[in-house]
Amino acid sequence: MVNTKGGFLVEDGKEVDEDMRRKEKERERQRAVQSLEPPIFLESERNPKCQECGTVDIDQTYRKVFGCLVCNKCKNEKPERYSLLTKTECKEDYLLTDAELRDQELMPHLLKANPHKSTFANMMLFLRCQVEEFAWKKWGSSEALDAEWERRMAEKKKKKNKKFEEGLRELRRRTRETVWQRRKDEEHKHVFGVTEKGANGMGKQVCHECGFTIEVEEF
Amino acid sequence: MVNTKGGFLVEDGKEVDEDMRRKEKERERQRAVQSLEPPIFLESERNPKCQECGTVDIDQTYRKVFGCLVCNKCKNEKPERYSLLTKTECKEDYLLTDAELRDQELMPHLLKANPHKSTFANMMLFLRCQVEEFAWKKWGSSEALDAEWERRMAEKKKKKNKKFEEGLRELRRRTRETVWQRRKDEEHKHVFGVTEKGANGMGKQVCHECGFTIEVEEF
DNA sequence: GCTATTCTAAGACAC
DNA sequence: GCTATTAGAGGGAAC
C-alpha cells in the first residue's frame, strides 16, 4: 500500500502523463538492450553472406537477434521461412508454452513496441523457421503438431456444445417447473360453504367459486 | 520465522511429543464437531425408519452426517449403495475435484482419524450412493463418466509410452554419440617430431607413435 | 490418506 | 498483444 497523496485521491492528468512517459521509456530501454548485445556472435571476419542468394547485403537485425543470415529481398520473398510471429501466434498456432518462449537463448526473439500502446508490454517477435523447427521437434513431427491442434479444437468445440446442451436442459427443466407450478396454481381448489339441505333430503355443499356441489351425509 | 530456542537447535523428544499431542488433539476436535452439530435436521417427531427394510433401528451417524436413513444390517448388505469412500477414491474413481469434495453442504462427509497416523489430516469418508448421484449428474451419465475415465487412462498410457519412446531415442542418440566419440578418440592423431633430413634431400617428419613419415619442403 | 507444489490451459482483463 | 489470474491434473514428499 503505497500512496503518497496525503490521503487525497487525486488523479490529475499531469501525473498520469508522467507515469505513462516513464512506462514508455522503460519499454524503450528493454528493446534497446537487444541492439547493444546481440546474443549470437559470428567468428568469421569475412563478410557473412545471405544463405539463400549469397549476397553480402544481409539483414543485420536478423543476424544479431536470430543468428540468421539472410538478405532483405530473400526475407520478403520467402515468408514461409522468414516472416515473424508474435508470441501469441506462436502459442496458438504452434502450441508452445510461455516458458519455452520466454527464454532468449532457447527461442531468440526481437522486441518491438506494442502496436496498441507504447506503455503496454513489448511485442515479442519470433522467426517462423525457428519456431517451426522447435515445434516440430517438440511435437515429434509437423503432422503430430497438426493432430494435436485438431484435437484441442475438437475438445473446445465439444466443451462448448456440452455447455450449450446443459444450458438448454437447464432451461427446459426450469420451464417445466414453471409450467408445472402454474398448473398447480391454476388448479382449482373448491371452497365449500356451509352445509345446506339438498333436494333429495341429503346435505349438500356448494363451492363459492365454481358452483360445484357435493352431497354430504349430515347437515 | 518463529524460533524460541534462543539460537540453539534443540529437538528434544519431550517437545516433539508435545507437538504431536497437540496435533492429535486438534484432529480429534475437528472430528468431534460433526457429532455436536449435525448439518441435517429431520422435522418429524416420529422415529425415522430404515428406507430399505423399515426398521426404526437406523444408523444415527449416517442420519446425522449424510441425512440417510438406513439400518446397520441393510447398510452392510448393500455396499453398492451404502459403503464409504475416501476422498482420494472419490477423486480417482468418480473424477470429482478437490473443491467439490471440500464443501460439507454439497458433499456431506464423515471425518475419521487418519489410519496411518493420528497427527495426519483426517480421513474424509463419503457415502457411495451420494457420490454416484453427484458424479453422474456432473458427467451427464454413468456411461459418460466411464468414457471420461477411459479417456484419461488412455491419455496417461499414451504419455507414458511417449516418454518411454523418447527415452529410448535419447539413449540411442547418446549411445551413437558415445560410439562416435570413441571412434574419434581411437582415431590416431599423428605426433610428429622435429624435421629431419630425408634420404632424398627433402625434409621429413616421423610420427612418434606409429612411425608414419611425411615429406616436408624445408628443414 | 491427504495436502502442498508445479505445470498447463484458457478466458478475462488491464496494461 | 501481453500478463495475471484461475482452475484442473498429475506426480512426489511430508505429514
Short mmCIF file of C-alpha atoms (C1' of nucleotides) in Angstrom, two decimals:
data_model
loop_
_atom_site.label_atom_id
_atom_site.label_comp_id
_atom_site.label_asym_id
_atom_site.label_seq_id
_atom_site.Cartn_x
_atom_site.Cartn_y
_atom_site.Cartn_z
CA MET A 1 0.00 0.00 0.00
CA VAL A 2 1.92 2.96 -1.27
CA ASN A 3 0.01 6.20 -1.51
CA THR A 4 1.89 9.45 -1.34
CA LYS A 5 -1.08 11.67 -1.90
CA GLY A 6 -1.60 12.55 1.74
CA GLY A 7 -4.94 10.85 1.99
CA PHE A 8 -6.42 12.53 -1.06
CA LEU A 9 -7.36 10.56 -4.09
CA VAL A 10 -6.04 12.88 -6.74
CA GLU A 11 -5.55 11.63 -10.26
CA ASP A 12 -4.63 14.76 -12.14
CA GLY A 13 -3.71 14.48 -15.79
CA LYS A 14 -0.14 15.64 -15.35
CA GLU A 15 0.72 12.82 -13.00
CA VAL A 16 -0.85 10.22 -15.25
CA ASP A 17 1.09 11.62 -18.18
CA GLU A 18 4.34 11.36 -16.28
CA ASP A 19 3.58 7.80 -15.33
CA MET A 20 2.90 6.96 -18.96
CA ARG A 21 6.12 8.56 -20.07
CA ARG A 22 8.02 6.58 -17.50
CA LYS A 23 6.49 3.32 -18.67
CA GLU A 24 7.08 4.16 -22.31
CA LYS A 25 10.76 4.86 -21.61
CA GLU A 26 11.08 1.60 -19.74
CA ARG A 27 9.71 -0.36 -22.69
CA GLU A 28 12.08 1.50 -25.00
CA ARG A 29 15.03 0.68 -22.79
CA GLN A 30 14.13 -3.01 -22.81
CA ARG A 31 14.02 -3.00 -26.60
CA ALA A 32 17.33 -1.13 -26.86
CA VAL A 33 19.22 -3.82 -24.95
CA GLN A 34 18.89 -6.26 -27.83
CA SER A 35 20.73 -3.91 -30.18
CA LEU A 36 23.64 -3.42 -27.82
CA GLU A 37 24.37 -7.03 -27.05
CA PRO A 38 23.46 -9.43 -29.81
CA PRO A 39 23.17 -12.91 -28.24
CA ILE A 40 24.95 -14.57 -31.15
CA PHE A 41 28.41 -13.70 -32.39
CA LEU A 42 29.94 -14.83 -35.64
CA GLU A 43 33.59 -15.75 -35.53
CA SER A 44 34.37 -15.22 -39.19
CA GLU A 45 35.98 -11.93 -40.14
CA ARG A 46 34.74 -12.26 -43.72
CA ASN A 47 31.52 -10.58 -44.61
CA PRO A 48 28.67 -13.00 -43.99
CA LYS A 49 26.52 -13.95 -46.97
CA CYS A 50 22.81 -14.50 -47.46
CA GLN A 51 22.12 -18.21 -47.10
CA GLU A 52 19.55 -18.01 -49.87
CA CYS A 53 21.20 -15.96 -52.64
CA GLY A 54 24.73 -15.34 -51.44
CA THR A 55 24.68 -11.56 -51.42
CA VAL A 56 26.65 -9.87 -48.66
CA ASP A 57 23.88 -7.35 -48.09
CA ILE A 58 22.31 -9.27 -45.22
CA ASP A 59 19.77 -8.06 -42.66
CA GLN A 60 21.79 -7.08 -39.59
CA THR A 61 18.87 -7.31 -37.21
CA TYR A 62 18.11 -10.88 -38.26
CA ARG A 63 21.79 -11.71 -37.88
CA LYS A 64 22.09 -10.22 -34.43
CA VAL A 65 18.78 -11.35 -32.97
CA PHE A 66 18.21 -14.68 -34.68
CA GLY A 67 21.71 -15.60 -35.87
CA CYS A 68 20.08 -15.91 -39.27
CA LEU A 69 21.96 -14.79 -42.39
CA VAL A 70 19.51 -13.60 -44.99
CA CYS A 71 19.14 -10.53 -47.17
CA ASN A 72 16.11 -8.26 -47.22
CA LYS A 73 14.96 -9.45 -50.60
CA CYS A 74 15.06 -13.17 -49.79
CA LYS A 75 13.48 -12.47 -46.43
CA ASN A 76 10.47 -10.88 -48.10
CA GLU A 77 10.26 -13.44 -50.86
CA LYS A 78 10.18 -16.41 -48.50
CA PRO A 79 7.74 -15.52 -45.74
CA GLU A 80 7.10 -19.22 -45.09
CA ARG A 81 10.60 -19.25 -43.61
CA TYR A 82 11.48 -15.69 -42.64
CA SER A 83 8.29 -13.97 -41.55
CA LEU A 84 7.89 -13.01 -37.91
CA LEU A 85 5.30 -14.31 -35.45
CA THR A 86 4.07 -12.71 -32.26
CA LYS A 87 4.31 -14.67 -29.05
CA THR A 88 0.56 -15.11 -29.02
CA GLU A 89 0.63 -16.56 -32.52
CA CYS A 90 3.38 -18.98 -31.50
CA LYS A 91 1.24 -20.18 -28.63
CA GLU A 92 -1.92 -20.50 -30.67
CA ASP A 93 -0.54 -21.91 -33.91
CA TYR A 94 2.43 -23.96 -32.72
CA LEU A 95 1.22 -24.85 -29.22
CA LEU A 96 4.32 -23.57 -27.47
CA THR A 97 4.23 -22.56 -23.83
CA ASP A 98 5.13 -19.38 -22.04
CA ALA A 99 8.25 -20.85 -20.51
CA GLU A 100 9.56 -22.05 -23.86
CA LEU A 101 9.09 -18.67 -25.49
CA ARG A 102 10.39 -16.61 -22.60
CA ASP A 103 13.97 -17.87 -22.88
CA GLN A 104 16.04 -15.77 -25.31
CA GLU A 105 18.69 -18.49 -25.66
CA LEU A 106 16.20 -21.20 -26.49
CA MET A 107 13.92 -19.13 -28.70
CA PRO A 108 15.53 -15.87 -29.89
CA HIS A 109 13.07 -13.02 -30.23
CA LEU A 110 13.01 -9.43 -31.36
CA LEU A 111 11.31 -6.85 -29.14
CA LYS A 112 9.12 -4.24 -30.79
CA ALA A 113 6.90 -1.55 -29.36
CA ASN A 114 3.38 -2.78 -28.66
CA PRO A 115 1.26 -1.56 -31.58
CA HIS A 116 -1.71 -0.96 -29.30
CA LYS A 117 0.03 1.34 -26.88
CA SER A 118 3.67 2.08 -26.21
CA THR A 119 3.21 1.66 -22.46
CA PHE A 120 1.98 -1.90 -22.90
CA ALA A 121 4.35 -4.84 -22.68
CA ASN A 122 6.66 -5.11 -25.69
CA MET A 123 5.66 -7.30 -28.56
CA MET A 124 7.88 -10.39 -28.93
CA LEU A 125 8.63 -11.44 -32.48
CA PHE A 126 9.91 -14.89 -33.40
CA LEU A 127 11.36 -16.17 -36.67
CA ARG A 128 8.96 -18.61 -38.31
CA CYS A 129 11.55 -21.18 -39.41
CA GLN A 130 12.99 -21.32 -35.89
CA VAL A 131 9.56 -21.64 -34.35
CA GLU A 132 8.63 -24.42 -36.75
CA GLU A 133 11.84 -26.29 -36.16
CA PHE A 134 11.35 -26.11 -32.43
CA ALA A 135 7.66 -27.01 -32.55
CA TRP A 136 8.18 -29.99 -34.81
CA LYS A 137 10.92 -31.28 -32.56
CA LYS A 138 8.67 -30.73 -29.55
CA TRP A 139 5.62 -32.48 -31.00
CA GLY A 140 7.52 -35.14 -32.94
CA SER A 141 6.57 -34.02 -36.43
CA SER A 142 4.60 -31.48 -38.38
CA GLU A 143 1.74 -33.95 -38.64
CA ALA A 144 1.74 -34.70 -34.92
CA LEU A 145 1.51 -30.98 -34.23
CA ASP A 146 -1.43 -30.63 -36.59
CA ALA A 147 -3.11 -33.62 -34.95
CA GLU A 148 -2.72 -32.08 -31.51
CA TRP A 149 -4.06 -28.79 -32.80
CA GLU A 150 -7.11 -30.54 -34.23
CA ARG A 151 -7.56 -32.48 -31.02
CA ARG A 152 -7.68 -29.29 -28.98
CA MET A 153 -10.05 -27.64 -31.44
CA ALA A 154 -12.39 -30.64 -31.18
CA GLU A 155 -12.08 -30.60 -27.39
CA LYS A 156 -13.00 -26.94 -27.30
CA LYS A 157 -15.94 -27.46 -29.62
CA LYS A 158 -17.16 -30.40 -27.58
CA LYS A 159 -17.00 -28.37 -24.42
CA LYS A 160 -18.93 -25.55 -25.99
CA ASN A 161 -21.59 -27.91 -27.24
CA LYS A 162 -21.85 -29.59 -23.89
CA LYS A 163 -22.28 -26.27 -22.16
CA PHE A 164 -24.93 -25.27 -24.64
CA GLU A 165 -26.81 -28.53 -24.20
CA GLU A 166 -26.56 -28.12 -20.46
CA GLY A 167 -28.00 -24.65 -20.66
CA LEU A 168 -30.81 -25.91 -22.83
CA ARG A 169 -31.57 -28.77 -20.47
CA GLU A 170 -31.50 -26.43 -17.51
CA LEU A 171 -33.83 -24.06 -19.34
CA ARG A 172 -36.24 -26.87 -20.13
CA ARG A 173 -36.13 -28.03 -16.56
CA ARG A 174 -36.95 -24.59 -15.26
CA THR A 175 -39.62 -24.07 -17.87
CA ARG A 176 -41.18 -27.38 -16.98
CA GLU A 177 -41.07 -26.48 -13.33
CA THR A 178 -42.62 -23.14 -14.03
CA VAL A 179 -45.36 -24.70 -16.15
CA TRP A 180 -45.98 -27.30 -13.50
CA GLN A 181 -46.10 -24.62 -10.87
CA ARG A 182 -48.56 -22.58 -12.93
CA ARG A 183 -50.77 -25.58 -13.48
CA LYS A 184 -50.70 -26.28 -9.80
CA ASP A 185 -51.55 -22.64 -9.12
CA GLU A 186 -54.32 -22.65 -11.73
CA GLU A 187 -55.69 -25.95 -10.50
CA HIS A 188 -58.98 -25.04 -8.92
CA LYS A 189 -59.42 -25.67 -5.21
CA HIS A 190 -63.07 -25.81 -4.25
CA VAL A 191 -64.15 -23.51 -1.49
CA PHE A 192 -67.29 -25.00 0.00
CA GLY A 193 -69.79 -23.04 2.05
CA VAL A 194 -71.87 -24.26 4.97
CA THR A 195 -73.81 -27.50 4.58
CA GLU A 196 -77.28 -26.88 3.20
CA LYS A 197 -80.30 -29.14 2.84
CA GLY A 198 -80.40 -30.75 -0.61
CA ALA A 199 -83.45 -31.60 -2.72
CA ASN A 200 -83.20 -35.33 -2.10
CA GLY A 201 -83.00 -34.88 1.67
CA MET A 202 -79.24 -35.26 1.74
CA GLY A 203 -76.94 -32.48 2.89
CA LYS A 204 -75.12 -30.55 0.18
CA GLN A 205 -72.12 -28.22 -0.03
CA VAL A 206 -71.59 -25.78 -2.86
CA CYS A 207 -68.26 -24.26 -3.91
CA HIS A 208 -68.35 -20.49 -3.69
CA GLU A 209 -66.28 -20.05 -6.78
CA CYS A 210 -67.42 -22.60 -9.34
CA GLY A 211 -70.74 -23.83 -8.02
CA PHE A 212 -69.57 -27.44 -7.88
CA THR A 213 -71.78 -29.34 -5.46
CA ILE A 214 -71.17 -32.38 -3.36
CA GLU A 215 -73.57 -34.41 -1.26
CA VAL A 216 -72.71 -34.98 2.36
CA GLU A 217 -74.22 -37.39 4.82
CA GLU A 218 -75.11 -34.97 7.54
CA PHE A 219 -76.03 -31.34 7.97
CA MET B 1 10.39 -17.31 11.35
CA VAL B 2 9.45 -18.24 14.87
CA ASN B 3 12.17 -19.86 16.89
CA THR B 4 12.03 -19.60 20.63
CA LYS B 5 15.04 -21.74 21.28
CA GLY B 6 17.48 -18.89 21.82
CA GLY B 7 19.66 -19.74 18.88
CA PHE B 8 20.05 -23.36 19.73
CA LEU B 9 18.69 -26.05 17.50
CA VAL B 10 17.28 -28.34 20.15
CA GLU B 11 14.87 -31.07 19.18
CA ASP B 12 14.39 -32.97 22.39
CA GLY B 13 11.92 -35.82 22.43
CA LYS B 14 9.64 -34.22 25.01
CA GLU B 15 8.94 -31.22 22.83
CA VAL B 16 8.24 -33.34 19.79
CA ASP B 17 5.87 -35.43 21.86
CA GLU B 18 4.01 -32.34 22.99
CA ASP B 19 3.72 -31.12 19.45
CA MET B 20 2.33 -34.45 18.37
CA ARG B 21 -0.16 -34.46 21.20
CA ARG B 22 -1.29 -31.01 20.22
CA LYS B 23 -1.81 -32.01 16.61
CA GLU B 24 -3.62 -35.17 17.61
CA LYS B 25 -5.97 -33.19 19.82
CA GLU B 26 -6.64 -30.75 17.02
CA ARG B 27 -7.62 -33.54 14.66
CA GLU B 28 -9.85 -35.00 17.35
CA ARG B 29 -11.55 -31.65 17.88
CA GLN B 30 -12.25 -31.33 14.17
CA ARG B 31 -13.85 -34.75 14.14
CA ALA B 32 -15.90 -34.03 17.26
CA VAL B 33 -17.61 -31.02 15.66
CA GLN B 34 -19.60 -33.23 13.36
CA SER B 35 -21.20 -35.07 16.27
CA LEU B 36 -22.29 -31.91 18.02
CA GLU B 37 -23.93 -30.17 15.10
CA PRO B 38 -25.34 -32.48 12.52
CA PRO B 39 -25.78 -30.46 9.32
CA ILE B 40 -29.11 -32.11 8.58
CA PHE B 41 -32.14 -31.99 10.84
CA LEU B 42 -35.26 -34.06 10.46
CA GLU B 43 -38.52 -32.30 11.26
CA SER B 44 -40.60 -35.35 12.02
CA GLU B 45 -41.11 -36.22 15.66
CA ARG B 46 -41.83 -39.81 14.76
CA ASN B 47 -38.98 -42.26 14.84
CA PRO B 48 -37.35 -42.37 11.44
CA LYS B 49 -37.36 -45.72 9.64
CA CYS B 50 -34.81 -47.55 7.53
CA GLN B 51 -35.56 -46.74 3.91
CA GLU B 52 -34.67 -50.29 2.93
CA CYS B 53 -36.45 -52.51 5.46
CA GLY B 54 -38.50 -50.13 7.58
CA THR B 55 -36.95 -50.89 10.94
CA VAL B 56 -36.61 -47.96 13.34
CA ASP B 57 -33.16 -49.11 14.38
CA ILE B 58 -31.36 -46.78 12.00
CA ASP B 59 -27.70 -45.77 11.97
CA GLN B 60 -27.55 -42.43 13.76
CA THR B 61 -24.23 -41.41 12.27
CA TYR B 62 -25.49 -41.94 8.73
CA ARG B 63 -28.60 -39.96 9.61
CA LYS B 64 -26.71 -37.04 11.10
CA VAL B 65 -23.84 -36.84 8.64
CA PHE B 66 -25.44 -37.93 5.40
CA GLY B 67 -29.15 -37.42 6.10
CA CYS B 68 -29.51 -41.04 5.10
CA LEU B 69 -31.96 -43.29 6.89
CA VAL B 70 -30.70 -46.85 6.89
CA CYS B 71 -30.19 -49.57 9.48
CA ASN B 72 -26.90 -51.30 10.15
CA LYS B 73 -27.99 -54.54 8.58
CA CYS B 74 -29.16 -53.04 5.29
CA LYS B 75 -26.09 -50.81 5.23
CA ASN B 76 -23.84 -53.84 5.33
CA GLU B 77 -25.92 -55.87 2.93
CA LYS B 78 -25.93 -53.21 0.22
CA PRO B 79 -22.37 -51.90 -0.05
CA GLU B 80 -23.04 -50.81 -3.65
CA ARG B 81 -25.16 -48.05 -2.10
CA TYR B 82 -24.03 -47.57 1.46
CA SER B 83 -20.30 -48.23 1.60
CA LEU B 84 -17.96 -45.34 2.32
CA LEU B 85 -15.28 -43.94 0.02
CA THR B 86 -12.21 -41.93 0.94
CA LYS B 87 -11.71 -38.56 -0.69
CA THR B 88 -8.87 -39.98 -2.73
CA GLU B 89 -11.10 -42.77 -4.03
CA CYS B 90 -13.77 -40.23 -4.98
CA LYS B 91 -11.21 -38.30 -6.99
CA GLU B 92 -9.75 -41.34 -8.70
CA ASP B 93 -12.90 -43.34 -9.37
CA TYR B 94 -15.52 -40.65 -9.88
CA LEU B 95 -13.32 -37.82 -11.20
CA LEU B 96 -14.50 -35.30 -8.65
CA THR B 97 -12.35 -32.30 -7.77
CA ASP B 98 -10.98 -31.02 -4.53
CA ALA B 99 -13.36 -28.08 -4.46
CA GLU B 100 -16.41 -30.27 -4.94
CA LEU B 101 -15.44 -32.62 -2.14
CA ARG B 102 -14.35 -29.95 0.30
CA ASP B 103 -17.84 -28.49 0.74
CA GLN B 104 -19.80 -30.24 3.52
CA GLU B 105 -23.13 -28.88 2.24
CA LEU B 106 -22.58 -30.11 -1.29
CA MET B 107 -20.97 -33.42 -0.45
CA PRO B 108 -21.53 -34.50 3.16
CA HIS B 109 -18.62 -36.39 4.64
CA LEU B 110 -17.67 -38.14 7.82
CA LEU B 111 -14.31 -37.38 9.40
CA LYS B 112 -12.29 -40.27 10.78
CA ALA B 113 -8.82 -40.43 12.26
CA ASN B 114 -6.15 -41.00 9.63
CA PRO B 115 -5.31 -44.71 9.80
CA HIS B 116 -1.65 -44.01 9.03
CA LYS B 117 -1.07 -41.62 11.88
CA SER B 118 -3.39 -39.67 14.13
CA THR B 119 -1.48 -36.43 13.58
CA PHE B 120 -2.07 -36.63 9.84
CA ALA B 121 -5.01 -34.90 8.21
CA ASN B 122 -8.35 -36.57 8.95
CA MET B 123 -9.72 -39.09 6.54
CA MET B 124 -12.84 -37.87 4.72
CA LEU B 125 -15.48 -40.54 4.10
CA PHE B 126 -18.26 -40.12 1.55
CA LEU B 127 -21.43 -42.19 1.03
CA ARG B 128 -21.21 -44.12 -2.23
CA CYS B 129 -24.78 -43.51 -3.40
CA GLN B 130 -24.41 -39.77 -2.87
CA VAL B 131 -21.08 -39.71 -4.65
CA GLU B 132 -22.50 -41.66 -7.58
CA GLU B 133 -25.54 -39.45 -7.83
CA PHE B 134 -23.37 -36.34 -7.86
CA ALA B 135 -20.82 -37.74 -10.30
CA TRP B 136 -23.45 -38.95 -12.74
CA LYS B 137 -25.13 -35.58 -12.66
CA LYS B 138 -21.74 -33.90 -13.15
CA TRP B 139 -20.65 -36.04 -16.09
CA GLY B 140 -24.06 -36.48 -17.65
CA SER B 141 -24.49 -40.20 -17.08
CA SER B 142 -22.81 -43.25 -15.68
CA GLU B 143 -21.60 -44.14 -19.18
CA ALA B 144 -20.21 -40.67 -19.83
CA LEU B 145 -18.24 -40.91 -16.60
CA ASP B 146 -16.83 -44.29 -17.61
CA ALA B 147 -15.92 -42.88 -21.01
CA GLU B 148 -14.06 -39.96 -19.43
CA TRP B 149 -12.29 -42.34 -17.08
CA GLU B 150 -11.18 -44.48 -20.03
CA ARG B 151 -10.12 -41.37 -21.94
CA ARG B 152 -7.86 -40.29 -19.10
CA MET B 153 -6.45 -43.77 -18.71
CA ALA B 154 -5.60 -43.85 -22.41
CA GLU B 155 -4.12 -40.35 -22.20
CA LYS B 156 -1.92 -41.40 -19.31
CA LYS B 157 -0.81 -44.55 -21.09
CA LYS B 158 -0.05 -42.61 -24.25
CA LYS B 159 2.01 -40.10 -22.32
CA LYS B 160 3.95 -42.88 -20.62
CA ASN B 161 4.62 -44.58 -23.93
CA LYS B 162 5.71 -41.35 -25.48
CA LYS B 163 8.08 -40.67 -22.64
CA PHE B 164 9.46 -44.17 -22.90
CA GLU B 165 9.99 -43.86 -26.65
CA GLU B 166 11.62 -40.53 -26.08
CA GLY B 167 13.93 -42.02 -23.51
CA LEU B 168 14.81 -44.81 -25.88
CA ARG B 169 15.51 -42.40 -28.69
CA GLU B 170 17.61 -40.26 -26.36
CA LEU B 171 19.52 -43.34 -25.26
CA ARG B 172 20.17 -44.38 -28.84
CA ARG B 173 21.29 -40.88 -29.66
CA ARG B 174 23.69 -40.82 -26.77
CA THR B 175 24.95 -44.30 -27.49
CA ARG B 176 25.59 -43.32 -31.07
CA GLU B 177 27.37 -40.22 -29.88
CA THR B 178 29.41 -42.27 -27.47
CA VAL B 179 30.37 -44.71 -30.18
CA TRP B 180 31.22 -41.85 -32.46
CA GLN B 181 33.21 -40.20 -29.70
CA ARG B 182 35.09 -43.40 -29.01
CA ARG B 183 35.91 -43.82 -32.67
CA LYS B 184 37.08 -40.28 -32.79
CA ASP B 185 39.17 -40.89 -29.70
CA GLU B 186 40.59 -44.09 -31.13
CA GLU B 187 41.31 -42.41 -34.42
CA HIS B 188 45.04 -42.00 -34.47
CA LYS B 189 46.46 -38.49 -34.39
CA HIS B 190 50.00 -38.40 -35.65
CA VAL B 191 52.51 -36.75 -33.37
CA PHE B 192 55.40 -35.60 -35.50
CA GLY B 193 58.85 -34.88 -34.20
CA VAL B 194 61.30 -32.29 -35.40
CA THR B 195 62.05 -32.08 -39.09
CA GLU B 196 64.96 -34.34 -40.07
CA LYS B 197 66.91 -34.62 -43.25
CA GLY B 198 65.48 -37.33 -45.53
CA ALA B 199 67.32 -39.66 -47.87
CA ASN B 200 66.22 -37.83 -51.00
CA GLY B 201 67.36 -34.47 -49.68
CA MET B 202 63.86 -33.45 -48.68
CA GLY B 203 62.95 -32.77 -45.07
CA LYS B 204 60.96 -35.49 -43.29
CA GLN B 205 58.85 -35.74 -40.17
CA VAL B 206 58.16 -39.01 -38.37
CA CYS B 207 55.23 -39.71 -36.06
CA HIS B 208 56.49 -40.70 -32.62
CA GLU B 209 53.74 -43.25 -32.11
CA CYS B 210 53.24 -45.07 -35.42
CA GLY B 211 56.32 -44.17 -37.43
CA PHE B 212 54.27 -42.66 -40.24
CA THR B 213 56.52 -40.33 -42.27
CA ILE B 214 55.74 -37.27 -44.33
CA GLU B 215 57.99 -35.22 -46.55
CA VAL B 216 58.28 -31.52 -45.98
CA GLU B 217 59.74 -28.83 -48.14
CA GLU B 218 62.14 -27.32 -45.68
CA PHE B 219 64.03 -28.19 -42.59
"C1'" DG C 1 -4.72 -40.93 3.01
"C1'" DC C 2 -4.17 -36.07 2.42
"C1'" DT C 3 -2.05 -31.66 1.22
"C1'" DA C 4 1.27 -28.68 -0.98
"C1'" DT C 5 3.55 -27.75 -5.08
"C1'" DT C 6 4.22 -27.45 -10.00
"C1'" DC C 7 2.75 -27.18 -14.51
"C1'" DT C 8 -0.61 -26.37 -18.13
"C1'" DA C 9 -4.60 -24.21 -20.26
"C1'" DA C 10 -7.89 -20.79 -21.10
"C1'" DG C 11 -10.89 -16.95 -20.62
"C1'" DA C 12 -10.99 -12.05 -18.81
"C1'" DC C 13 -8.88 -8.02 -18.01
"C1'" DA C 14 -5.63 -4.28 -17.58
"C1'" DC C 15 -1.95 -2.69 -19.46
"C1'" DG D 1 -0.71 -8.27 -27.95
"C1'" DC D 2 0.66 -9.49 -23.26
"C1'" DT D 3 0.22 -10.79 -18.49
"C1'" DA D 4 -2.09 -12.02 -14.24
"C1'" DT D 5 -5.37 -14.99 -12.51
"C1'" DT D 6 -7.99 -19.15 -12.02
"C1'" DA D 7 -8.90 -23.95 -12.21
"C1'" DG D 8 -7.59 -28.63 -13.14
"C1'" DA D 9 -4.35 -32.51 -13.30
"C1'" DG D 10 -0.52 -35.20 -12.02
"C1'" DG D 11 3.45 -36.99 -9.60
"C1'" DG D 12 6.18 -36.88 -5.35
"C1'" DA D 13 7.07 -35.79 -0.37
"C1'" DA D 14 5.78 -34.87 4.25
"C1'" DC D 15 2.63 -35.07 7.34
#
